[in-house]
CSV table of C-alpha atoms in Angstrom, one decimal:
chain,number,residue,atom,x,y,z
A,1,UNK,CA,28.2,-1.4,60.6
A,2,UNK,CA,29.6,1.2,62.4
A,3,UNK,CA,31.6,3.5,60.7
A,4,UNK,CA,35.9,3.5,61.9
A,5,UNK,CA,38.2,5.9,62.6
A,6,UNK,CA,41.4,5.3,61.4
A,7,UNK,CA,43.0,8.3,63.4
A,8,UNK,CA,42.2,6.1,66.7
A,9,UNK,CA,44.1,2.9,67.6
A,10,UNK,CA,46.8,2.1,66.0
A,11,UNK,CA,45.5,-1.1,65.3
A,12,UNK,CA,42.5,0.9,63.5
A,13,UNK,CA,45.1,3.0,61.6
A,14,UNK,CA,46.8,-0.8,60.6
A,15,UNK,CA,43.5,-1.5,58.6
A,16,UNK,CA,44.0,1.5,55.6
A,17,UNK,CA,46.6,0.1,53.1
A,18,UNK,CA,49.6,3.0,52.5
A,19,UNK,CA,48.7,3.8,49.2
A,20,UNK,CA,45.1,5.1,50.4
A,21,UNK,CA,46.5,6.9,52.8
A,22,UNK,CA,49.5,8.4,50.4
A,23,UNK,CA,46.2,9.1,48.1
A,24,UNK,CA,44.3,11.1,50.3
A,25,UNK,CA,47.6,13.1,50.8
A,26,UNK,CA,47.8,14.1,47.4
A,27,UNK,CA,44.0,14.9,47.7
A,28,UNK,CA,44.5,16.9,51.2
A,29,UNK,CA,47.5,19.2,49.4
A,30,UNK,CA,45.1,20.1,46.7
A,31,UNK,CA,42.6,21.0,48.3
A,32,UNK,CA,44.7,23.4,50.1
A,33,UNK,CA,46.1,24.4,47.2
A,34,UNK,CA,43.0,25.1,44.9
A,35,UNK,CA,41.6,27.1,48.3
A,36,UNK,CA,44.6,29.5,48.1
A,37,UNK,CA,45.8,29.9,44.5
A,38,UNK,CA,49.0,28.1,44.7
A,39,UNK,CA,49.7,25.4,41.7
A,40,UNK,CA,50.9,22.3,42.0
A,41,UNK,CA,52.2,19.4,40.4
A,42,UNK,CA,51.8,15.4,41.8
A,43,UNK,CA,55.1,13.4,40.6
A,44,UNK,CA,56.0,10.4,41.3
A,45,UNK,CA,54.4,7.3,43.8
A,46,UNK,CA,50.9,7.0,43.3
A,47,UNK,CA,50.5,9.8,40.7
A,48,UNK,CA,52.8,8.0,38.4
A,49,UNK,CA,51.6,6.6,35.2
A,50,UNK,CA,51.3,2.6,36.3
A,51,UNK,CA,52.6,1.7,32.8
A,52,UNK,CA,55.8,3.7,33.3
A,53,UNK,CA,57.6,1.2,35.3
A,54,UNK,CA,54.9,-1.8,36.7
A,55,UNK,CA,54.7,-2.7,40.1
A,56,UNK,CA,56.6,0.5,41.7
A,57,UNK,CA,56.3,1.2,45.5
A,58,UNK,CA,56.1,4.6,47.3
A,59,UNK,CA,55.8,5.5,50.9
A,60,UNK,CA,55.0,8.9,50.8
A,61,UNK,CA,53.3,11.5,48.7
A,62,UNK,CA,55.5,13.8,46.1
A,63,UNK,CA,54.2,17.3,45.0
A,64,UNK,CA,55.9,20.1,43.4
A,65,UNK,CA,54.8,23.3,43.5
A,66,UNK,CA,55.3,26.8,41.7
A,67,UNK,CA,57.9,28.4,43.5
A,68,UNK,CA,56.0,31.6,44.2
A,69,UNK,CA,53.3,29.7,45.6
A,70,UNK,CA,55.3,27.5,48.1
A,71,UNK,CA,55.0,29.8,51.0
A,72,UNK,CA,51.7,30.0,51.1
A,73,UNK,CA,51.1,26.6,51.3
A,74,UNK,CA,53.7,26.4,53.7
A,75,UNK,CA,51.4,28.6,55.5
A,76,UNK,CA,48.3,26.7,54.9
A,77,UNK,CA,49.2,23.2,55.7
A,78,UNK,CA,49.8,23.5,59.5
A,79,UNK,CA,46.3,24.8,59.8
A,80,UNK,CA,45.0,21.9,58.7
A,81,UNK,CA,46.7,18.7,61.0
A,82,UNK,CA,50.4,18.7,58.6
A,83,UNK,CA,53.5,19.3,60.6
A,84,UNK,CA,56.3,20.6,59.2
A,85,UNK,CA,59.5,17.7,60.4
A,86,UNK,CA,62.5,19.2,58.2
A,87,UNK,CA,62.4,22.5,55.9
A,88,UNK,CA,64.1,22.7,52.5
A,89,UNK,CA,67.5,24.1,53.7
A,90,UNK,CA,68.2,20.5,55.5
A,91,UNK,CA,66.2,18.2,53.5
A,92,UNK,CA,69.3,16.9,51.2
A,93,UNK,CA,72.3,18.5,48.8
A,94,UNK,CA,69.7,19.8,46.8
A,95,UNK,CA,67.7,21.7,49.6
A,96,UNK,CA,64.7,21.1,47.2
A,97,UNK,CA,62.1,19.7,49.4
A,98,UNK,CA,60.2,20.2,52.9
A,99,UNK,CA,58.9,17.1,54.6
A,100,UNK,CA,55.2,17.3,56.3
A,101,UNK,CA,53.9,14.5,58.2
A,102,UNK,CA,49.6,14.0,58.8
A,103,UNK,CA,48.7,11.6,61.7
A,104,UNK,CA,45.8,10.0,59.0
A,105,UNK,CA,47.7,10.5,55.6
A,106,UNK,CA,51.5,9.8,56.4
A,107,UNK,CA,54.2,11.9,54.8
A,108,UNK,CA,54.3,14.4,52.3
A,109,UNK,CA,57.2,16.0,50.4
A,110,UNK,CA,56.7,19.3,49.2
A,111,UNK,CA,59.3,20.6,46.3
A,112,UNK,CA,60.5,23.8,45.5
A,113,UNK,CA,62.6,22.4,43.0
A,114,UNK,CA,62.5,19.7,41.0
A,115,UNK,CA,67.0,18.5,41.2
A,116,UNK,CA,68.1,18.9,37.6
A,117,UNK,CA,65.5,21.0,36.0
A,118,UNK,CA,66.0,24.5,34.9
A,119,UNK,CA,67.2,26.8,33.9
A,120,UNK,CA,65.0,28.3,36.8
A,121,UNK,CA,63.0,26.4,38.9
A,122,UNK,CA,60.0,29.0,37.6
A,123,UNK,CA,60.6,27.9,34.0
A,124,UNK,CA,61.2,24.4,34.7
A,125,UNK,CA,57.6,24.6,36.4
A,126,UNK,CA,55.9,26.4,33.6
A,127,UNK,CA,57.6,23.8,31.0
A,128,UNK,CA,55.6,21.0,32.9
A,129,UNK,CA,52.7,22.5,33.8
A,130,UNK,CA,52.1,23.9,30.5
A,131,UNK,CA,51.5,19.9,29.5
A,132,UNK,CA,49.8,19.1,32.5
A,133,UNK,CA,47.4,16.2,32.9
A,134,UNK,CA,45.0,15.1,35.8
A,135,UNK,CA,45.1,12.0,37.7
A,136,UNK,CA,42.3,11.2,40.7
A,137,UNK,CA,44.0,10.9,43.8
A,138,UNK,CA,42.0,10.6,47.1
A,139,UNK,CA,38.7,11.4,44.8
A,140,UNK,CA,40.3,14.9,43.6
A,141,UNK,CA,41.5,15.5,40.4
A,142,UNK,CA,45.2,16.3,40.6
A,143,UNK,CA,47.3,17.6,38.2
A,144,UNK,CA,50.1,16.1,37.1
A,145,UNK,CA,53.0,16.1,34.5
A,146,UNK,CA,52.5,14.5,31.3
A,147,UNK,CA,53.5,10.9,30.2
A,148,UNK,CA,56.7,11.5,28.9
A,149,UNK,CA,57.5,14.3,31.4
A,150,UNK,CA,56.8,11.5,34.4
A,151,UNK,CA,59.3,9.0,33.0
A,152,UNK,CA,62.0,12.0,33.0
A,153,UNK,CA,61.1,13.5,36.5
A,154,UNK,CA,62.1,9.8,37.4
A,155,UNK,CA,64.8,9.4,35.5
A,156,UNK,CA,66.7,12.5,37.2
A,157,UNK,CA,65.1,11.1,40.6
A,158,UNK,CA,67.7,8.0,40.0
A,159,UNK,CA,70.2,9.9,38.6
A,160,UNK,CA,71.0,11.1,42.6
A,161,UNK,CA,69.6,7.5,43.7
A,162,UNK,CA,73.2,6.2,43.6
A,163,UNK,CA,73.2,2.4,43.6
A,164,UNK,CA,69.8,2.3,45.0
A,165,UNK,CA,67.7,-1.0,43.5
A,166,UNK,CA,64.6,1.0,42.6
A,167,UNK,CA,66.4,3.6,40.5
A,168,UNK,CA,68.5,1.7,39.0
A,169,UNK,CA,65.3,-0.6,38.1
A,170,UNK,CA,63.4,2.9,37.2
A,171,UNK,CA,66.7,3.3,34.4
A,172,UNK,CA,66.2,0.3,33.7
A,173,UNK,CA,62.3,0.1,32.5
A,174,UNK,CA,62.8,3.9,31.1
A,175,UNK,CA,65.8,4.5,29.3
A,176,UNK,CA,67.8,1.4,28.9
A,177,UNK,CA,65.4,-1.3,27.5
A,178,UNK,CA,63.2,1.2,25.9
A,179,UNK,CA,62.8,1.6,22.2
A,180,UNK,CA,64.2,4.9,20.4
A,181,UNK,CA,60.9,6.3,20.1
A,182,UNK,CA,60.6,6.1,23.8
A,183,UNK,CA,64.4,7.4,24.0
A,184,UNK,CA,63.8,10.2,21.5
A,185,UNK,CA,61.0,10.9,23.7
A,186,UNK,CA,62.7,10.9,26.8
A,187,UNK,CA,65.6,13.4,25.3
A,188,UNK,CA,63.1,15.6,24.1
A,189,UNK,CA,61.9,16.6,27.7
A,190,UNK,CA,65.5,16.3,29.1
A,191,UNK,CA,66.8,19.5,26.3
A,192,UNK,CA,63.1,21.4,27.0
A,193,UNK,CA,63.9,20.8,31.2
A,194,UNK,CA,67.7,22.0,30.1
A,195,UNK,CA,68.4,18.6,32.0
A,196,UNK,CA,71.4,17.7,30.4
A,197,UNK,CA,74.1,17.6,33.5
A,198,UNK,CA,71.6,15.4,35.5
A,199,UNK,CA,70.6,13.3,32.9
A,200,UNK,CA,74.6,12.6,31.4
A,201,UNK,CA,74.7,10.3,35.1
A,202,UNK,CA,71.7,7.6,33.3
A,203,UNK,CA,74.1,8.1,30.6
A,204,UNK,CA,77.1,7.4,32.2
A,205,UNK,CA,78.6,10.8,31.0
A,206,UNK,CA,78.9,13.0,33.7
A,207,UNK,CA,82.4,13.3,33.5
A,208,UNK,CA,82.0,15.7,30.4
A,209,UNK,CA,80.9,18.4,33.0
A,210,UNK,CA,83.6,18.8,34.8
A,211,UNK,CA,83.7,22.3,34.5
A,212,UNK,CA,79.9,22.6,35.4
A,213,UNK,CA,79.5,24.5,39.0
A,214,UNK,CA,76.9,21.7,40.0
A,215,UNK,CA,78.9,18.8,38.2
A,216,UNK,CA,80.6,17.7,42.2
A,217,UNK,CA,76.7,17.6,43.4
A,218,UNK,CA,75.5,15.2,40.9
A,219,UNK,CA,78.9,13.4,41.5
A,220,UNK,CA,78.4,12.9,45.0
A,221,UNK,CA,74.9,12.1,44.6
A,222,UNK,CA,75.4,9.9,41.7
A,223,UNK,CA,78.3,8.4,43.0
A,224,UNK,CA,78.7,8.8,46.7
A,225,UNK,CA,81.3,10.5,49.1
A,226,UNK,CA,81.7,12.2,52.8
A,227,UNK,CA,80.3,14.8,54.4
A,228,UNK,CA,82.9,16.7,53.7
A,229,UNK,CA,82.8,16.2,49.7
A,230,UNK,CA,78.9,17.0,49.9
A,231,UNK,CA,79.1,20.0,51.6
A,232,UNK,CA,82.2,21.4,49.0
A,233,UNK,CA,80.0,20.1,46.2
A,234,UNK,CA,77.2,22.4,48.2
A,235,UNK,CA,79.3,26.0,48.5
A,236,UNK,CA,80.4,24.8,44.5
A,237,UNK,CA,77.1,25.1,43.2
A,238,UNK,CA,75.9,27.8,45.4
A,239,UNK,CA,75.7,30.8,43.2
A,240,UNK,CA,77.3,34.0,44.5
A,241,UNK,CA,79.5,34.8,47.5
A,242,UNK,CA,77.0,35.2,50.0
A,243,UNK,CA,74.9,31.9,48.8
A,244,UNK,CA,77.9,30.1,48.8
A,245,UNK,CA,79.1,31.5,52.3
A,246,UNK,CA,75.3,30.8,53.6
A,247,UNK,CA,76.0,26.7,52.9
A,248,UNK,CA,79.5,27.0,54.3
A,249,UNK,CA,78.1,28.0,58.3
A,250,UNK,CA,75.1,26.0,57.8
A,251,UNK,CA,76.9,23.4,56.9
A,252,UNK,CA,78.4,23.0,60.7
A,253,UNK,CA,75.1,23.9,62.0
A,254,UNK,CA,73.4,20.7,63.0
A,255,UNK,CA,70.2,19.9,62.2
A,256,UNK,CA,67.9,19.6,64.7
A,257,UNK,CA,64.9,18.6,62.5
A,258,UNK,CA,67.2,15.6,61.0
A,259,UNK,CA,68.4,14.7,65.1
A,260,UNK,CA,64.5,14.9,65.6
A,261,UNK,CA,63.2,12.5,63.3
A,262,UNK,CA,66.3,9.8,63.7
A,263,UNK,CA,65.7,10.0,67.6
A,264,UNK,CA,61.8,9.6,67.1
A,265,UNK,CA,61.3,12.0,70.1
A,266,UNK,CA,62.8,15.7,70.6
A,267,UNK,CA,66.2,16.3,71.5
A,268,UNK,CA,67.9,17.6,74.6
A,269,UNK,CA,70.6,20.2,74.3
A,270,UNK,CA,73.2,18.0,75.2
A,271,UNK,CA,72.1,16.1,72.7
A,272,UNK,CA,72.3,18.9,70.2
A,273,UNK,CA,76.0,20.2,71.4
A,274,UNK,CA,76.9,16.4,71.4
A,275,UNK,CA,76.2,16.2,67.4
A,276,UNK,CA,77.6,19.8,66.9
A,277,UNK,CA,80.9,18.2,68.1
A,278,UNK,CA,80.5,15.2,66.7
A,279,UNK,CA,79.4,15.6,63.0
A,280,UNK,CA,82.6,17.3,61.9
A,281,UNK,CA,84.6,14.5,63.8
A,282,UNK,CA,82.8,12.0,61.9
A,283,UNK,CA,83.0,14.3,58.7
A,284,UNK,CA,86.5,14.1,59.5
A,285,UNK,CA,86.7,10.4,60.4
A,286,UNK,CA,85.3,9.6,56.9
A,287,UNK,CA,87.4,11.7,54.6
A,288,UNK,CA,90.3,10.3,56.4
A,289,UNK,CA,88.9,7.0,56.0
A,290,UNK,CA,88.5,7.7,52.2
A,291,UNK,CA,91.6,8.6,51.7
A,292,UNK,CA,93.3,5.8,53.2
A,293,UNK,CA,91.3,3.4,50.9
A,294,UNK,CA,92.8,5.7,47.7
A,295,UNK,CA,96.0,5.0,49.0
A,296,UNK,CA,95.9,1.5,49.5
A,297,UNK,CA,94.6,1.3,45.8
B,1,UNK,CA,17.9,9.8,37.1
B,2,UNK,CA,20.2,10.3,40.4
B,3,UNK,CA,21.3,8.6,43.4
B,4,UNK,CA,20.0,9.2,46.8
B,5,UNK,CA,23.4,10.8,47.9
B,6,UNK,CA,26.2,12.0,46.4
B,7,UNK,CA,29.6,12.2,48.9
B,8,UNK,CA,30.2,16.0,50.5
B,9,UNK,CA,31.8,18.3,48.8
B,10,UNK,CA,35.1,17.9,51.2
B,11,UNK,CA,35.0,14.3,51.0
B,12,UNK,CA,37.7,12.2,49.8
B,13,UNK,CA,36.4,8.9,48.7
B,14,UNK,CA,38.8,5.6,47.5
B,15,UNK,CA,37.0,2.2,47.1
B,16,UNK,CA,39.2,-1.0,47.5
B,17,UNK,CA,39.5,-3.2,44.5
B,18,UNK,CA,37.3,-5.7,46.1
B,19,UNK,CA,34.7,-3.1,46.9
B,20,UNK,CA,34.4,-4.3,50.1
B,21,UNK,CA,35.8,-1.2,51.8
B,22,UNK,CA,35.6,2.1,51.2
B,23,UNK,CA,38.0,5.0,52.7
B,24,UNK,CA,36.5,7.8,53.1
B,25,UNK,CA,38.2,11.2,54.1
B,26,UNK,CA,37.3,14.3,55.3
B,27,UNK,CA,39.6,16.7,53.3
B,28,UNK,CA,42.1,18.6,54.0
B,29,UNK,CA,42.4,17.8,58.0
B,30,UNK,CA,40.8,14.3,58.4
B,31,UNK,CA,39.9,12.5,59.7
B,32,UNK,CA,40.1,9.0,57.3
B,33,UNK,CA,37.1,6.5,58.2
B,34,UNK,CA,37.1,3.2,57.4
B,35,UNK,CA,33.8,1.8,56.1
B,36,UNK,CA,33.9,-2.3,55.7
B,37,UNK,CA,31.7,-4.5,54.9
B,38,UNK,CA,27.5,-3.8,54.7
B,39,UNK,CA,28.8,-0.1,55.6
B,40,UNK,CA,31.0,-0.5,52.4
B,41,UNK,CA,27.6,-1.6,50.7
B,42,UNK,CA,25.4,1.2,52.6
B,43,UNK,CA,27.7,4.1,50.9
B,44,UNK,CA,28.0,2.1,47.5
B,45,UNK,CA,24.3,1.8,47.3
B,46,UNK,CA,23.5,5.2,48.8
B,47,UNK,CA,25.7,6.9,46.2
B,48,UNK,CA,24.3,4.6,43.4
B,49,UNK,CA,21.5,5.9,41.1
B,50,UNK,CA,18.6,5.1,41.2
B,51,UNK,CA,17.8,6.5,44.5
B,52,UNK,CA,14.4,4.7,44.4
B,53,UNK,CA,14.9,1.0,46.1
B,54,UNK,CA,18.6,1.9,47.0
B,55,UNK,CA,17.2,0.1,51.3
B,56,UNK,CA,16.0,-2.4,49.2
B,57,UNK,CA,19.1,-3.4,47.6
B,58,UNK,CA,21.2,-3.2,50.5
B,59,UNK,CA,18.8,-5.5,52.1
B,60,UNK,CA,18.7,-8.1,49.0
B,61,UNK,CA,22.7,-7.9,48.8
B,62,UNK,CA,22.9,-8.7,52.9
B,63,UNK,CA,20.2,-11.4,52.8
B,64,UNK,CA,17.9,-9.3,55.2
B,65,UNK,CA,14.3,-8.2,55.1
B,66,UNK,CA,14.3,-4.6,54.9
B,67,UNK,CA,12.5,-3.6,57.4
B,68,UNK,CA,15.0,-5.3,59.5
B,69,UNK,CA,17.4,-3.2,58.5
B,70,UNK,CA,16.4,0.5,57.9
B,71,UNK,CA,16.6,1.9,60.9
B,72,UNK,CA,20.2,0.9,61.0
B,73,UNK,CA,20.8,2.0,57.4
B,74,UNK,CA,19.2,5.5,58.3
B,75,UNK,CA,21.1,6.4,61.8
B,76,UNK,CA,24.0,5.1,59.3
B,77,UNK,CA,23.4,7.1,56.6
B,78,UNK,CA,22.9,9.7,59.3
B,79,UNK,CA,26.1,10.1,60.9
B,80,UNK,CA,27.9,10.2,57.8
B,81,UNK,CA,25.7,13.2,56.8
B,82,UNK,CA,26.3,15.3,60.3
B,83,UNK,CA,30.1,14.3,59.5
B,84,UNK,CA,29.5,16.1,55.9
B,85,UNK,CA,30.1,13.1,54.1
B,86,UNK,CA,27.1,12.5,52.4
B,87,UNK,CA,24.8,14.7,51.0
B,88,UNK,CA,21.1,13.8,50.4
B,89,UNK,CA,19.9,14.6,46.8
B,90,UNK,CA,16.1,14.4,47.7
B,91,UNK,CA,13.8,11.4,46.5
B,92,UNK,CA,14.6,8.5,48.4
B,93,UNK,CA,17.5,10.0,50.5
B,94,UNK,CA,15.4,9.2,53.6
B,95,UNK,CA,14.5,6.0,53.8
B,96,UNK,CA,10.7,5.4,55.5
B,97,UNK,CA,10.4,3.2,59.0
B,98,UNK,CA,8.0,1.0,58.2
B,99,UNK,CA,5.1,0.5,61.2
């Protein structure tokens, strides 16, 4: 009758299903955010509307927040057990979201931005919060974007999923078997999100934005490519000299965080000079490799 | 009419479809308990109006007499209240040992 931590054993952590413990995330980042002022929004995984696309999987817990609150609740979650494993600069091409990891609610991704929104990430926020819903996550209310909102925040997720089965089944359930009312819908939120570049990959259209600074981000993402292309695609979107200079070093920096979580233990320096020598080889390697393959076509 | 408890005001509280466990959380830090089984009953019960006859119901739903069973049910009931994860609401919050 005893009661049972789940923070103990690890076969006592085994008994809580994921999707509890990705609930009482959602529930944990509320809290701290309704203690300090900062909004926030719950997309995607268990905050999505189960009639959006039935049967989805998640593994961790999505939140994006109003970009003038995201420091302090980058502040606020390490007092209270979540440890920050790779900050927004490094998280992907986008640098829109921070991971946190909890020993009793698993991982956490905390946005910034939401990739493909605008024009600003502050008026992309406001133009979902102002339709905000609530959803009970972990026994808290948590807001979250409304119906129609959901089903485009996960349409643009897929649209940098590349050939990934649960985006293209997310395309699939939301935009390609659904009726025009549901499409009208859909395009509705993508012109009030000023989605259009992101959105023209579900519509196979991209190449109609060629001459859009972020068009070779969405192309890589979309579409794949090397290092090399990403980080080009990076400095192109960057806006302004020093921004785009900023990506350029970091971008033979290496990413300790990253080395971190793919070792599962910290990293020696060794280790670290080993990868700052050998990510522009492989870089290399691969654009090479690439355009071999061109040639032989 | 109100139930004996009601979960703490930091508590995070899921119930499994089959209602036979409950996952409780201490929000924001943790930690996550697991209750199973007659503890899943104890909170269901506990957090159930009518507070009046909540022991007894426990005991009818675990086959037991309930004197048997509430001095268990109240060191239970107990520890989850020093953890802050109930709160009693008066009445019958505290169930009686019977002589």
């Amino acid at each position: 009758m005893a009661t049972q931590e789940a923070t103990g054993a690890p076969s006592a952590g085994a008994t809580v299903p994921l999707e509890v413990r990705i609930g009482f995330a959602h529930a944990s980042v509320q809290w701290i955010a309704d203690r300090c002022g900062a909004d926030l929004l719950h997309v995607k995984g268990a905050a999505l509307d189960p009639t959006l696309v039935p049967g989805r999987g998640y593994s961790d817990a999505d939140v994006l927040a109003r970009p003038a609150h995201v420091r302090r609740l980058l502040d606020e979650l390490p007092r209270h057990g979540w440890e920050l494993i790779n900050t927004f600069v490094y998280g992907s091409s986008f640098e829109h979201s921070a991971t946190l990891r909890h020993q009793d609610f698993g991982l956490l991704d905390l946005h910034r931005i939401y990739p493909g929104t605008g024009p600003t990430p502050e008026r992309a926020f406001d133009t979902l919060w102002s339709q905000r819903t609530t959803k009970v996550l972990g026994g808290i209310d948590c807001p979250v974007p409304s119906h129609d909102a959901q089903a485009v925040v996960l349409l643009l997720h897929a649209a940098r999923g590349g050939s990934d089965a649960k985006a293209a089944n997310d395309v699939e359930w939301l935009w390609t078997s659904a009726d025009d009312a549901a499409r009208d819908r859909v395009l509705d939120w993508v012109g009030r999100l000023d989605a259009g570049l992101a959105f023209s990959v579900i519509t196979g259209t991209l190449d109609e934005h060629r001459d859009d600074p972020a068009y070779d981000l969405w192309r890589v993402a979309a579409r794949g490519g090397t290092r090399m292309e990403e980080w080009r695609a990076r400095v192109r979107a960057a806006r302004g000299l020093r921004a785009k200079l900023t990506v350029a070093s970091r971008s033979v920096l290496v990413n300790v965080e990253h080395l971190t979580i793919v070792r599962g233990r910290p990293v020696s320096r060794a280790e670290i000079v080993a990868e700052f020598f050998g990510r522009p080889a492989r870089g290399l390697r691969e654009q090479v490799s690439r355009l071999a393959r061109r040639s032989r076509r | 009419m109100r139930a004996a408890y009601r979960p703490g005001p930091d508590a995070g509280v899921t119930v499994s479809d089959d209602g036979m466990s409950v996952y409780v959380a201490r929000l924001p830090g943790g930690p996550l308990l697991v209750l199973d089984g007659a503890a899943a009953l104890i909170w269901a019960e506990a957090t159930t109006a009518p507070a009046t006859g909540w022991v007894a119901r426990v005991a009818e739903l675990v086959g037991q007499p309930e004197d048997a069973i509430t001095a268990d049910v109240r060191a239970f009931v107990a520890d989850l209240s020093a953890r802050e994860l109930l709160v009693p609401l008066g009445g019958d919050a505290d169930p009686p040992t019977r002589a």
